[in-house]
Structure formats: C-alpha cells, structure tokens
C-alpha cells in the first residue's frame, strides 16, 4: 500500500511517502506547495528512470536507508546482536500519528525484533523542522550507527558548506564540491568539538548570503557526531547526521538520536541563519529571567590568571564597573590549592589561603558596585594532584596510561556517585554565596567517545538548574569546543572562542551567526596585546567587535589609557542603550564586494531599525571602498542613515563624503541595489552605521 504525508509552513513543504509499506522517503522538500497538490501524483513524478547497468527498479532513499533493500549507499542503521552478528532489518509500515505541525511514523521489522520510529515537527514561525529517530529492540543489542531521519540534498547544488576549526580558530567554512561518493566527517573527541561544528549548509546554484535557495542542518548533540553527505551512483544525494559511531558501549533495548534541525531557505544563507537564530533563542534557550537585559560581562581571567588577591580583584571590579560592566565573573583559581593548571580540579572548595573569609568580601564589593557575581567551574574534569583523585582514583574516565590534556583527566560522568558528589560540592558553593552565573568549562577531549558521558553531564546540569533555577550557565570548552543546540537547551550563553583577537573573532562571529543569535554569543574586549596571537589591536576595533554580540571585557582595566577607557565607556554605553532591540534582531551576513570587508546587518524584527557593522580584516585590493549592499529593507520606504563613529576617520580619508558629516536619508531600494558607500579606512578598523525607518 502507498501512503503519503506533508508538513507545511508559510515558506516550505515537506512531503514523505511510503510505497508498498516500505520505510518512508522524503519525496519533496522546498518552496510551499498548493494545498490541493496531489501527493500520489507528486510521488509518482519523483521517481527517476532506469537504464542499462542499473537494477530493474531504484531502491528507496528512505529516512533510514536499509542494506536489505539493495541500497547502494550508506545505511541509516547498523546494529548487531550481543554475539556480534549483524542484524539486517527490513522495516514495514506499522502506524502513523499526525497533527497540524507534527508527524510520527512507526515501522516494524518483518521478524518483529526491531521497531523504528521517526518523529518530525515543523515550527510555523521559525521555519525549522525538528527530526529524530528511535529504535526499540525485543532484546539487548549493540548499536554501531543510527542516523536521524535522512533528508535528500538538492540536485541543483554544486557545493556544500561545513565547518572546520581549532582552538582559537573556530567556525571556519569549508566549501566542498558535490561529486560521486561521500563527504564523511566524524568528531570522536567526546564533545561537540572545535574541529567540526555539527552543521551543514547546502546552497543551490547561484545562492548568496541574501538571495537564492539553501538548505540548512544542525545536529543538537554535545558528545561527538557523524555527518555523511553522499552522492549515490545514480546521482541522488543524501544527508545523514547522528551520534559518532560506536559510542553506545553497552547493549540496550532502546536507542535514540538527538534532534536534527533542518530548514529550507528561499532567501540565501541568511534565511538559514535567521531560522536557526530565532529557533535557538525563542524555542530552545531558557533564560531564568527572560525580561532581564543581557548584562555586560567582566571576566578576570586575562587580568590575573591564577594569581588571586582580594584587594587587587576589588580594584579591578571597581574599574570594570566604571567602564559599564554589570556582571563580574571570577575565573579559574579560587578553589583548592589551584595555583596553576596542574592541580586541584574537582576540589570545589574555596581556597582559604586566597580567600580567608570566603568569597563574601569580594561578592559584597561586586554587589556594592551594582554588578552581579559569576564563578568558574570545570565540573567534568579532575587532576591527579587533587584530594578527590587521591580518594577516588576509580572516578577518572579512561586508563592509567592515557594521555593527559592540560594535566587533567575527565571524570566518569556515567557514574551516579560522581554526579552526586559534584552536585553536592557545586550546590554548596551556590547555596553559600550570592552567585547568579556559572562559567562551565570543559578543557580537554575525552580519552574515548562515550554517549553515557554526555548523558551524565546533561543529567548533572539539569539537576543543578532545577535546584538553582535563577542561575545562568555559560557553556565553554576551551572556548568553542561545546557549542550546539543540545547543550544550549541547558545553558544560556556560549564562549565562542578563547581567542580575544578581534580580527579572528570578526570572522568567527560572522560564520557562527549562521546558527547563533546575539544573545547567547559571548564576545569580550581583550587586552591591548592579545594573549593568544600577540597582535596589538586598537581599542576602537576591539570594542566594536565585542559590541556585535553579548558584550563583555576580559583584560586588566588598569592597562587602559584615559583615551582607551573613554572609548570603551562610550561603546559600552551605546551597546547598553541598543541591546534591547538587538537582542531580538536578525543577524544578516552581507555580500561584500570587497573580500577584505566582513560586514553584517542587525535588523530589528519588524524592520524599524538596523545597525551595520563593516569590519576590515585586511588591506583592500583596490583604493576606494566598494559600495556595500544592504538587505531585507523595504524598497519603497526611506531610512535615516548615520555613521556612528565618523570621528574615527583617519587623515588619509580626505574626501568630503556627506556620510562623514551628516545623517543621510536614502530609500531601501537604493541601499539594497546600489549600496552604502563608506569612507576609506585602515585594516583592523570597523565602520558602524545606524539606520532608522522613517
């Protein structure tokens, strides 16, 4: 029997069909179809021809491709019995359950040993499709691989975009041409990873940031993942995402993928970006107090490192507050005998040498300045030189001869006694002190990938959030090593990178905006000389790059000259005045005609105002700046355009451009077709332009 189903929003339609009661396949995914589209006819029209050298009919590219159906590509499920023998199911339709915006399809193996279930939902406002898969077995089995429901990739695409990276160099775009075979990427580090963010963008031919069709995917799991983008011999293409292979180390009767977030865009990569930004901000992240404005951070790490001294920290806090900081975060070094990174991890008790009266004097001082107080933990890690390891060496994950990372090992988060201990120690610090924020770090990869580790970490965070619902949590893993929608369902902010080099952050923030909104993306003004690159960067560029996201400072404020402090105070004041509307704005990547310019437009929902950040990462190849075309404006309306930092124009910018002296009134049509012509500038500088709808 043949069956079909559809999910719609105002932008897109997803059609699935099951023929002869086989597993369903996606037979259409793209622009919204008419309500009266005949799905049987559509399914018949979807079929491809058969010719010489092929099978007599084409195996379905189903939502879980089966090896038993003569499928020529990567299967969606690889499972074995406890004796190690491959189990090759052949699924047939069992039942469906459909609603306005959701669909659940259940299929059973002909032998009755396995049940496969696929769950889909579509958000009519954010345009994001959520999809996940479940397997139930009648006896314990070993799972090697289970893909989330498989989507086809478009035929009218020449390339795919995925993400590479490293410590202090996250979110680097990879563009790979489609060709026969597999683009296979697998992160087996046990965390989301700097190396491969679990995302994929598939632009159709001719798509840009602002125009054309594109498809976006993100796998919301923090424990390592696998991505397969495959072109079959007949030319069809499939996209698979799931947990990294072989990370379910124990046999079980039930397995499930994380959620795969997918969406179709009809306005370029920005359509993907806006959908993911809004879905994360409005559906996934749960802020303790959604009405509270995002506070300006101050983090003391690059000011003092492990050298904690109460009078010095109080002085630093006073200066940070004067600059506009609203939250003070005490970083690594406050606990145990933590004088460097070789000792005391897991000894989560205040160091009486550094804080003889506990944290209260510092917290009271911070509160007296009008700031809230945050603190650093790295709960999932342990040093061999720690009281806890000496008492419980069996709590460490991995063998005695493992390679250490930053002189530390991981705790085995699958053990209930480990989670109980951490809950008690961390809970006591939170209960005894007025703390409203945790920077939760994870500074090494795991000695082996293990899904139970991730589930244990999730369970601990969930338990702490239930006990301390007003405490916000930031996800940090040597910077951007654990950023995904899974961890962000439990946290409220991410530290995008340990690099405070604003040239590098300008690029990373720009690419991360394909998935992350402003409100969760931490960006701090670093020291004059960057500690990770050695580059000396002007305070104006440092401040405006931080102002593109959730703003903060991470330097010793005592190093600032009077002029630098004035600039930082001025930019921070501007950010605080505009953060209300920017928190809900869409970050749009602009198609710059000059590759040296990395530009984006933050557009208020409703279109009433926007701000353009045009950063110059390097020297331009030509003399005069090329116009920068804006996007998503009303072509028949006019906008008041003002260059906010016109005083930063250097002496070599000698022209009498009107934008350098007065606001301009220009139509949306002009700004989107010709573009905004900005003054000349040096590398490592940024122009900031405010626009208001008249």
XYZ file of C-alpha atoms in Angstrom:
694
model
C 0.000 0.000 0.000
C 1.156 3.559 -0.742
C 0.847 6.359 1.816
C 1.902 9.993 1.927
C 2.138 12.816 4.462
C 3.014 16.507 4.361
C 4.132 19.196 6.785
C 3.861 22.869 5.837
C 4.611 26.341 6.990
C 4.274 29.570 5.030
C 7.687 29.075 3.418
C 8.166 25.359 2.791
C 6.561 21.960 2.328
C 7.961 18.589 3.351
C 6.349 15.553 1.713
C 7.065 11.971 2.775
C 5.775 8.876 1.040
C 5.768 5.151 1.803
C 5.380 2.841 -1.155
C 4.441 -0.820 -0.720
C 4.517 -0.204 3.058
C 8.303 0.312 2.950
C 10.082 2.935 5.029
C 9.032 6.451 4.093
C 11.238 8.697 1.995
C 11.259 12.452 1.504
C 9.859 12.931 -1.999
C 9.641 16.727 -1.848
C 11.227 19.439 0.277
C 11.240 23.009 -0.918
C 9.005 26.030 -1.532
C 5.436 25.824 -0.258
C 3.178 23.699 -2.444
C -0.519 24.394 -3.085
C -2.836 22.857 -0.534
C -4.517 20.800 -3.266
C -1.293 19.260 -4.605
C -1.966 15.593 -5.365
C 0.641 13.760 -3.311
C 0.178 10.453 -5.130
C 0.912 12.153 -8.429
C 3.836 14.020 -6.866
C 5.290 10.765 -5.537
C 4.964 9.148 -8.959
C 6.597 12.149 -10.624
C 9.501 11.997 -8.140
C 10.691 8.619 -9.454
C 13.843 8.516 -11.585
C 14.303 6.421 -14.691
C 16.064 3.059 -15.014
C 18.599 2.373 -17.718
C 21.362 -0.032 -18.603
C 23.653 -1.256 -15.852
C 21.090 -0.474 -13.156
C 18.758 -2.585 -11.076
C 15.284 -3.096 -12.507
C 13.924 -0.505 -10.074
C 15.537 2.074 -7.799
C 15.891 1.351 -4.063
C 14.235 3.992 -1.917
C 16.424 6.712 -0.464
C 14.395 6.373 2.704
C 14.561 8.161 6.044
C 16.653 5.181 7.236
C 18.203 3.534 4.147
C 18.289 -0.254 4.542
C 21.045 -2.584 3.400
C 18.377 -5.253 2.851
C 16.695 -3.138 0.135
C 19.778 -3.234 -2.150
C 20.519 0.366 -1.220
C 23.893 1.287 -2.798
C 24.914 3.946 -0.265
C 25.470 4.346 3.444
C 22.713 2.693 5.512
C 20.863 4.600 8.200
C 21.173 1.829 10.794
C 23.971 -0.575 11.694
C 23.146 -2.826 14.642
C 24.384 -6.171 15.970
C 23.151 -8.762 18.406
C 25.088 -9.467 21.597
C 27.038 -12.169 19.800
C 28.416 -9.569 17.391
C 26.397 -10.755 14.386
C 24.998 -8.034 12.102
C 21.240 -7.689 12.266
C 19.728 -6.629 8.955
C 16.138 -5.452 9.448
C 13.535 -4.990 6.746
C 11.040 -2.434 8.046
C 7.370 -2.255 7.075
C 4.714 0.320 7.937
C 3.001 -0.091 11.296
C 1.253 3.171 12.205
C 1.238 6.936 11.922
C 0.154 9.801 14.131
C -0.229 13.190 12.503
C -1.139 16.660 13.729
C -1.090 20.164 12.264
C 2.650 20.607 12.763
C 3.935 17.166 13.707
C 4.163 13.644 12.367
C 5.225 10.329 13.917
C 5.807 7.291 11.686
C 6.334 3.805 13.101
C 7.731 0.837 11.179
C 8.410 -2.721 12.380
C 10.976 -5.205 11.201
C 9.379 -8.185 9.461
C 10.912 -10.507 12.077
C 9.447 -8.419 14.889
C 12.791 -7.829 16.605
C 13.059 -4.079 15.936
C 10.730 -1.095 15.839
C 11.819 2.105 14.079
C 10.132 5.399 14.810
C 10.691 8.756 13.104
C 9.373 11.964 14.644
C 9.005 15.202 12.686
C 7.696 18.623 13.637
C 7.706 21.960 11.852
C 7.664 25.363 13.522
C 5.382 27.721 11.569
C 7.148 30.813 12.916
C 10.852 29.929 12.854
C 10.543 27.579 9.826
C 12.747 24.946 11.474
C 11.958 21.256 11.087
C 12.911 19.042 14.028
C 13.504 15.354 13.245
C 14.733 12.457 15.340
C 14.734 8.665 15.206
C 14.250 5.909 17.780
C 14.946 2.169 17.735
C 13.373 -0.338 20.109
C 14.518 -3.966 20.254
C 12.948 -7.049 21.795
C 16.323 -7.993 23.309
C 19.579 -6.129 24.102
C 21.615 -5.198 21.036
C 24.793 -3.281 20.225
C 24.308 -0.107 18.200
C 27.033 0.882 15.760
C 25.201 3.673 13.922
C 21.765 5.260 13.853
C 21.073 8.282 11.682
C 18.478 10.879 12.445
C 15.829 10.828 9.694
C 17.626 11.163 6.380
C 16.956 14.127 4.111
C 17.777 14.331 0.416
C 20.180 17.047 -0.700
C 19.155 19.221 -3.661
C 20.186 18.300 -7.184
C 20.649 21.969 -8.100
C 23.608 22.396 -5.774
C 27.254 22.497 -6.752
C 28.775 22.567 -3.275
C 28.189 22.076 0.414
C 29.432 24.184 3.322
C 30.537 22.555 6.551
C 32.724 23.750 9.410
C 36.299 23.133 10.483
C 38.259 24.717 13.289
C 40.800 24.532 16.055
C 41.414 26.078 19.426
C 41.307 29.872 18.940
C 40.167 29.349 15.349
C 36.609 28.037 15.423
C 33.874 28.200 12.754
C 35.992 28.105 9.613
C 33.907 27.479 6.495
C 34.733 24.520 4.243
C 33.291 24.568 0.734
C 33.340 21.144 -0.899
C 32.088 20.355 -4.397
C 29.489 17.640 -4.765
C 30.842 14.606 -6.590
C 30.167 10.875 -6.700
C 30.955 9.414 -3.279
C 30.951 10.622 0.294
C 31.800 13.725 2.242
C 32.241 11.964 5.596
C 33.118 13.848 8.767
C 33.150 12.390 12.239
C 34.030 14.034 15.524
C 35.193 11.417 18.041
C 36.541 13.782 20.721
C 33.611 13.163 23.063
C 32.400 16.751 22.905
C 30.887 18.914 20.162
C 34.388 19.965 19.142
C 36.349 22.884 17.762
C 37.215 20.656 14.837
C 33.795 20.186 13.276
C 30.705 22.070 14.385
C 27.732 19.738 13.677
C 26.230 21.847 10.924
C 25.863 21.784 7.155
C 24.608 24.352 4.659
C 23.749 23.237 1.130
C 23.310 26.278 -1.143
C 21.661 25.814 -4.505
C 23.397 27.133 -7.602
C 23.773 30.918 -7.510
C 22.808 31.349 -3.858
C 24.499 34.115 -1.881
C 24.097 35.357 1.661
C 20.997 37.300 0.657
C 19.487 35.506 -2.351
C 18.693 32.051 -3.667
C 17.673 28.713 -2.250
C 19.627 26.966 0.510
C 19.120 24.094 2.959
C 20.486 24.080 6.490
C 21.138 21.288 9.020
C 22.308 21.177 12.628
C 22.632 18.139 14.924
C 21.915 19.125 18.528
C 24.201 16.777 20.466
C 27.255 17.502 22.620
C 29.034 14.148 22.562
C 30.586 13.850 19.112
C 28.761 13.275 15.854
C 28.967 11.843 12.368
C 27.954 13.595 9.142
C 27.515 11.882 5.786
C 26.777 13.857 2.631
C 26.660 11.287 -0.140
C 26.024 11.320 -3.859
C 24.831 7.895 -4.979
C 25.856 6.300 -8.305
C 22.501 7.313 -9.798
C 23.040 10.953 -8.773
C 20.661 11.159 -5.830
C 22.075 12.726 -2.684
C 21.506 12.058 0.995
C 22.421 13.856 4.236
C 22.827 11.858 7.442
C 23.590 13.126 10.954
C 23.825 11.116 14.154
C 25.970 10.353 17.179
C 29.534 9.380 16.388
C 29.710 5.684 15.545
C 30.329 3.064 18.217
C 29.779 5.343 21.209
C 26.968 3.274 22.744
C 29.284 0.976 24.687
C 26.627 -1.154 26.360
C 23.892 -3.289 24.787
C 20.391 -1.888 25.221
C 16.832 -2.306 24.029
C 16.305 1.356 23.119
C 18.395 3.894 21.255
C 17.575 7.393 20.062
C 19.254 10.112 18.067
C 19.426 13.705 19.153
C 17.288 16.217 17.283
C 18.308 17.123 13.761
C 17.290 20.695 12.979
C 16.670 21.288 9.282
C 15.225 24.101 7.225
C 14.733 25.385 3.701
C 15.526 28.999 2.819
C 14.303 30.944 -0.185
C 16.500 33.966 0.577
C 20.013 32.598 0.684
C 22.193 31.690 3.609
C 20.559 34.451 5.651
C 17.285 32.537 5.564
C 19.069 29.616 7.220
C 20.743 31.945 9.699
C 17.548 33.722 10.742
C 15.667 30.450 11.177
C 18.360 28.905 13.354
C 18.940 32.120 15.343
C 15.252 32.544 16.130
C 14.641 28.875 16.868
C 17.556 28.712 19.275
C 16.702 31.971 21.006
C 12.914 31.600 21.129
C 12.405 27.835 21.423
C 15.499 26.210 22.922
C 17.384 28.531 25.303
C 15.570 29.015 28.606
C 16.650 32.189 30.358
C 15.985 32.321 34.133
C 14.608 35.828 33.687
C 13.750 36.438 30.020
C 12.824 40.056 30.723
C 16.267 40.924 32.097
C 18.573 42.670 29.642
C 21.756 40.787 28.828
C 24.339 42.256 31.256
C 27.764 43.500 30.195
C 30.302 40.954 31.432
C 33.640 41.387 33.072
C 35.793 38.240 33.275
C 39.024 38.435 35.261
C 40.913 35.545 33.585
C 43.256 37.528 31.342
C 43.835 40.068 34.102
C 45.037 37.809 36.921
C 45.008 34.166 35.738
C 45.653 32.063 38.903
C 47.090 34.940 40.966
C 44.061 35.843 43.080
C 44.453 38.723 45.501
C 41.359 40.210 47.128
C 42.357 43.914 47.148
C 43.551 43.644 43.557
C 40.341 41.950 42.419
C 38.293 44.582 44.212
C 40.208 47.328 42.419
C 39.719 45.596 39.074
C 35.999 45.196 39.765
C 35.701 48.899 40.589
C 37.340 49.874 37.308
C 35.233 47.378 35.340
C 32.025 48.792 36.798
C 33.148 52.315 35.906
C 33.556 51.157 32.293
C 29.988 49.829 32.245
C 30.296 46.191 33.356
C 27.230 44.724 35.056
C 28.435 41.207 35.901
C 31.783 40.209 37.422
C 32.934 36.635 36.712
C 35.623 35.099 38.914
C 37.508 32.661 36.723
C 39.834 29.716 37.436
C 41.987 29.739 40.592
C 39.584 30.350 43.502
C 39.391 26.778 44.882
C 41.563 24.051 46.425
C 45.261 24.869 46.011
C 44.792 25.900 42.416
C 47.931 27.934 41.688
C 48.331 26.573 38.157
C 46.582 24.144 35.819
C 48.251 21.017 37.201
C 46.281 20.599 40.426
C 43.040 20.764 42.418
C 40.421 20.219 39.711
C 37.423 18.579 41.436
C 38.363 20.058 44.858
C 35.487 22.513 44.661
C 36.001 24.302 47.979
C 37.084 27.922 48.404
C 40.848 28.277 48.900
C 41.345 29.728 52.435
C 44.836 30.958 51.516
C 43.436 33.345 48.907
C 40.032 33.904 50.493
C 40.413 33.569 54.280
C 36.908 34.961 54.790
C 35.432 33.060 51.864
C 34.066 34.703 48.733
C 31.740 37.029 50.645
C 34.063 40.090 50.792
C 34.568 40.003 47.017
C 30.902 39.324 46.291
C 29.789 42.121 48.620
C 32.183 44.513 46.915
C 30.910 43.499 43.467
C 27.283 43.870 44.569
C 28.080 47.260 46.060
C 29.206 48.364 42.611
C 25.852 47.340 41.146
C 27.173 44.181 39.461
C 26.068 40.581 39.841
C 28.592 37.822 40.526
C 29.549 34.773 38.479
C 32.068 31.989 39.027
C 34.055 29.421 37.010
C 33.759 25.639 37.356
C 35.096 22.759 35.317
C 32.926 20.021 36.840
C 33.624 17.157 34.440
C 37.409 17.184 34.964
C 39.898 16.055 37.616
C 43.634 16.468 38.300
C 45.708 13.581 39.630
C 47.089 16.133 42.088
C 43.780 16.645 43.890
C 42.228 15.438 47.108
C 39.311 13.888 45.259
C 41.505 11.829 42.928
C 43.583 10.583 45.823
C 40.373 9.402 47.490
C 38.629 8.124 44.328
C 41.080 7.294 41.521
C 38.418 4.998 40.056
C 36.267 8.031 39.241
C 38.561 9.048 36.361
C 37.457 8.055 32.862
C 39.973 6.026 30.873
C 43.110 4.041 31.580
C 46.037 4.844 33.846
C 48.318 5.288 30.836
C 46.092 7.763 28.999
C 47.483 10.951 27.500
C 46.611 13.894 29.709
C 45.191 17.130 28.414
C 46.119 20.306 30.272
C 47.400 17.979 33.015
C 43.904 16.665 33.629
C 41.594 13.705 33.135
C 37.856 13.519 32.726
C 35.558 12.293 35.456
C 33.310 9.381 34.552
C 30.004 11.219 34.368
C 28.083 7.991 33.799
C 28.649 7.081 37.475
C 25.796 8.265 39.747
C 28.220 8.703 42.663
C 30.314 11.129 40.616
C 27.261 13.196 39.719
C 26.069 13.143 43.340
C 29.455 14.368 44.562
C 29.574 17.188 42.013
C 26.016 18.236 42.778
C 26.832 18.412 46.481
C 30.087 20.370 46.057
C 28.853 22.799 43.401
C 25.490 23.137 45.136
C 27.174 24.126 48.392
C 29.162 26.898 46.687
C 25.982 28.198 45.054
C 23.918 27.895 48.226
C 26.529 29.603 50.423
C 27.166 32.530 48.081
C 25.088 35.020 46.107
C 26.044 33.676 42.668
C 23.835 34.149 39.638
C 26.119 32.850 36.880
C 28.372 29.865 36.172
C 31.037 29.694 33.510
C 31.047 25.907 32.926
C 34.288 24.837 31.245
C 35.480 21.598 29.587
C 39.167 21.926 28.734
C 40.120 18.585 27.235
C 38.807 15.975 24.840
C 37.762 12.612 26.264
C 40.113 9.612 26.225
C 37.351 7.728 24.398
C 33.969 8.721 22.989
C 31.071 7.515 25.113
C 27.453 8.628 24.821
C 26.902 7.812 28.510
C 29.385 10.583 29.372
C 27.294 13.180 27.589
C 24.055 11.934 29.079
C 25.638 12.070 32.545
C 26.790 15.651 32.021
C 23.321 16.625 30.812
C 21.795 14.993 33.903
C 24.069 16.943 36.268
C 23.346 20.272 34.576
C 19.611 19.533 34.597
C 19.726 18.699 38.301
C 21.627 21.868 39.190
C 19.280 24.002 37.099
C 16.290 22.516 38.887
C 17.864 23.245 42.282
C 19.115 26.747 41.342
C 16.689 27.967 38.661
C 17.862 31.587 38.793
C 21.495 30.793 37.976
C 22.571 31.257 34.366
C 25.156 28.896 32.859
C 27.677 29.568 30.105
C 28.991 26.672 28.024
C 32.749 26.925 27.495
C 35.080 24.170 26.314
C 38.491 25.722 25.738
C 36.341 28.336 24.055
C 34.085 26.974 21.321
C 34.534 23.226 21.858
C 30.985 22.617 23.113
C 28.513 24.720 21.163
C 25.362 23.015 19.921
C 21.612 23.167 20.433
C 21.773 20.217 22.852
C 23.961 21.985 25.399
C 22.126 25.259 24.763
C 18.882 23.630 25.861
C 20.568 23.580 29.288
C 22.714 26.724 29.205
C 22.208 30.374 28.369
C 25.403 31.545 26.695
C 28.447 30.206 24.861
C 32.031 31.365 24.875
C 32.677 31.324 21.140
C 36.463 31.132 21.327
C 39.328 31.544 23.756
C 40.805 33.983 21.245
C 40.210 37.621 22.081
C 41.992 38.630 18.868
C 39.275 40.751 17.293
C 40.487 40.131 13.731
C 39.905 36.434 14.299
C 36.687 36.930 16.257
C 35.282 39.146 13.494
C 35.481 36.146 11.149
C 34.341 33.562 13.690
C 31.334 35.597 14.808
C 30.332 36.197 11.205
C 30.311 32.465 10.410
C 28.781 31.402 13.733
C 25.850 33.745 13.008
C 24.632 31.112 10.554
C 23.368 29.376 13.708
C 23.804 31.597 16.791
C 21.939 34.794 17.769
C 23.478 37.737 19.585
C 22.006 36.957 23.000
C 23.928 33.702 23.507
C 27.234 34.598 21.827
C 29.769 35.967 24.295
C 32.296 38.447 22.880
C 34.755 40.308 25.081
C 37.094 43.247 24.658
C 40.513 41.728 25.143
C 43.814 43.282 26.218
C 45.746 45.691 24.013
C 48.167 42.886 23.136
C 46.194 39.707 22.514
C 47.382 36.853 24.734
C 46.707 34.175 22.106
C 48.018 35.860 18.929
C 50.403 38.572 20.114
C 48.629 41.071 17.863
C 48.288 44.663 19.115
C 44.815 45.985 18.304
C 43.303 49.449 18.705
C 40.628 49.819 21.387
C 38.051 51.071 18.884
C 38.158 47.903 16.840
C 38.262 45.736 19.955
C 35.206 47.465 21.407
C 33.047 47.441 18.286
C 33.747 43.772 17.521
C 32.595 42.895 21.051
C 29.522 45.096 20.597
C 28.354 42.866 17.746
C 27.376 40.156 20.238
C 26.793 39.730 24.005
C 29.363 42.281 25.093
C 31.947 41.968 27.824
C 35.532 42.788 28.847
C 38.356 40.359 29.535
C 41.502 42.318 30.209
C 43.171 44.177 33.046
C 41.312 47.512 33.023
C 44.287 49.113 34.778
C 46.218 48.936 31.495
C 43.824 51.318 29.746
C 44.887 54.846 28.961
C 42.429 57.643 29.613
C 41.564 57.750 25.904
C 41.088 53.965 25.724
C 38.866 53.968 28.784
C 36.803 56.771 27.265
C 36.323 54.878 24.002
C 35.354 51.680 25.800
C 32.938 53.511 28.054
C 31.320 55.217 25.047
C 30.863 51.999 23.029
C 29.556 50.153 26.076
C 27.047 52.920 26.728
C 25.856 52.632 23.120
C 25.554 48.850 23.410
C 23.562 49.083 26.636
C 21.221 51.630 25.038
C 20.600 49.397 21.988
C 20.770 45.865 23.418
C 17.014 45.723 23.936
C 16.109 45.679 20.253
C 19.368 43.993 19.214
C 18.548 41.016 21.447
C 15.684 40.102 19.125
C 17.284 41.279 15.894
C 18.225 39.051 12.982
C 21.948 38.954 12.173
C 22.240 39.101 8.377
C 25.514 38.406 6.590
C 26.089 40.985 3.856
C 27.577 40.118 0.470
C 30.593 42.394 0.449
C 32.134 43.229 -2.927
C 35.454 43.650 -1.122
C 36.715 40.369 0.387
C 38.699 42.377 2.952
C 35.427 43.665 4.443
C 33.368 41.359 6.671
C 30.012 43.006 7.134
C 26.705 42.178 8.750
C 23.409 43.912 9.359
C 21.446 43.515 12.592
C 17.820 44.113 11.604
C 15.138 44.638 14.209
C 12.173 42.301 13.839
C 9.584 44.413 12.084
C 12.297 46.341 10.238
C 12.098 49.584 12.205
C 15.831 49.977 12.729
C 19.135 48.315 11.983
C 22.841 48.635 12.550
C 25.579 47.692 10.078
C 28.995 46.568 11.290
C 31.529 46.685 8.447
C 34.842 45.349 9.706
C 38.006 45.490 7.643
C 40.067 42.391 8.385
C 42.923 43.135 5.989
C 44.156 45.561 3.333
C 41.790 46.014 0.394
C 42.982 45.211 -3.104
C 41.560 48.457 -4.520
C 41.860 52.071 -3.393
C 38.286 53.256 -2.871
C 35.785 51.170 -0.906
C 33.157 49.437 -2.987
C 29.501 50.049 -2.071
C 28.070 47.638 0.492
C 24.590 46.424 -0.408
C 22.158 46.034 2.479
C 19.341 43.510 2.641
C 15.731 42.892 3.763
C 14.772 46.580 3.772
C 11.506 47.985 2.432
C 12.375 49.227 -1.076
C 9.680 51.928 -1.149
C 10.464 53.327 2.318
C 13.195 55.746 3.420
C 15.791 55.351 6.139
C 17.808 57.810 8.164
C 21.419 56.629 7.886
C 24.096 57.796 10.330
C 27.761 56.833 10.585
C 28.077 56.475 14.357
C 31.857 56.522 14.599
C 32.620 59.144 11.953
C 35.216 60.677 14.275
C 37.348 57.577 13.707
C 38.020 58.508 10.081
C 41.809 58.662 9.586
C 43.630 61.572 7.971
C 44.062 59.535 4.796
C 40.274 59.597 4.407
C 40.391 63.028 2.723
C 37.164 63.137 0.719
C 34.151 65.282 1.530
C 31.647 62.423 1.635
C 28.339 63.549 3.115
C 28.117 60.486 5.343
C 31.178 61.695 7.278
C 29.432 64.884 8.359
C 25.647 64.422 8.400
C 22.954 61.771 8.519
C 21.532 60.812 5.129
C 18.002 59.867 4.087
C 18.009 57.104 1.478
C 15.466 54.667 0.115
C 15.574 50.973 0.841
C 15.708 50.390 -2.914
C 18.914 52.417 -3.204
C 20.541 50.806 -0.166
C 19.784 47.305 -1.439
C 20.562 47.828 -5.139
C 23.483 50.280 -5.177
C 24.521 50.038 -1.563
C 26.140 52.152 1.119
C 29.411 53.841 0.159
C 31.608 54.068 3.253
C 34.779 56.108 3.808
C 38.271 54.718 3.314
C 39.740 53.023 6.357
C 42.810 51.203 7.651
C 42.796 47.435 8.195
C 41.635 46.285 11.628
C 39.022 49.007 11.864
C 35.238 48.999 11.676
C 32.556 51.354 10.467
C 29.276 51.298 12.387
C 26.165 52.630 10.655
C 22.781 53.069 12.309
C 19.624 53.056 10.203
C 16.111 54.099 11.247
C 12.934 53.663 9.221
C 11.187 56.989 8.628
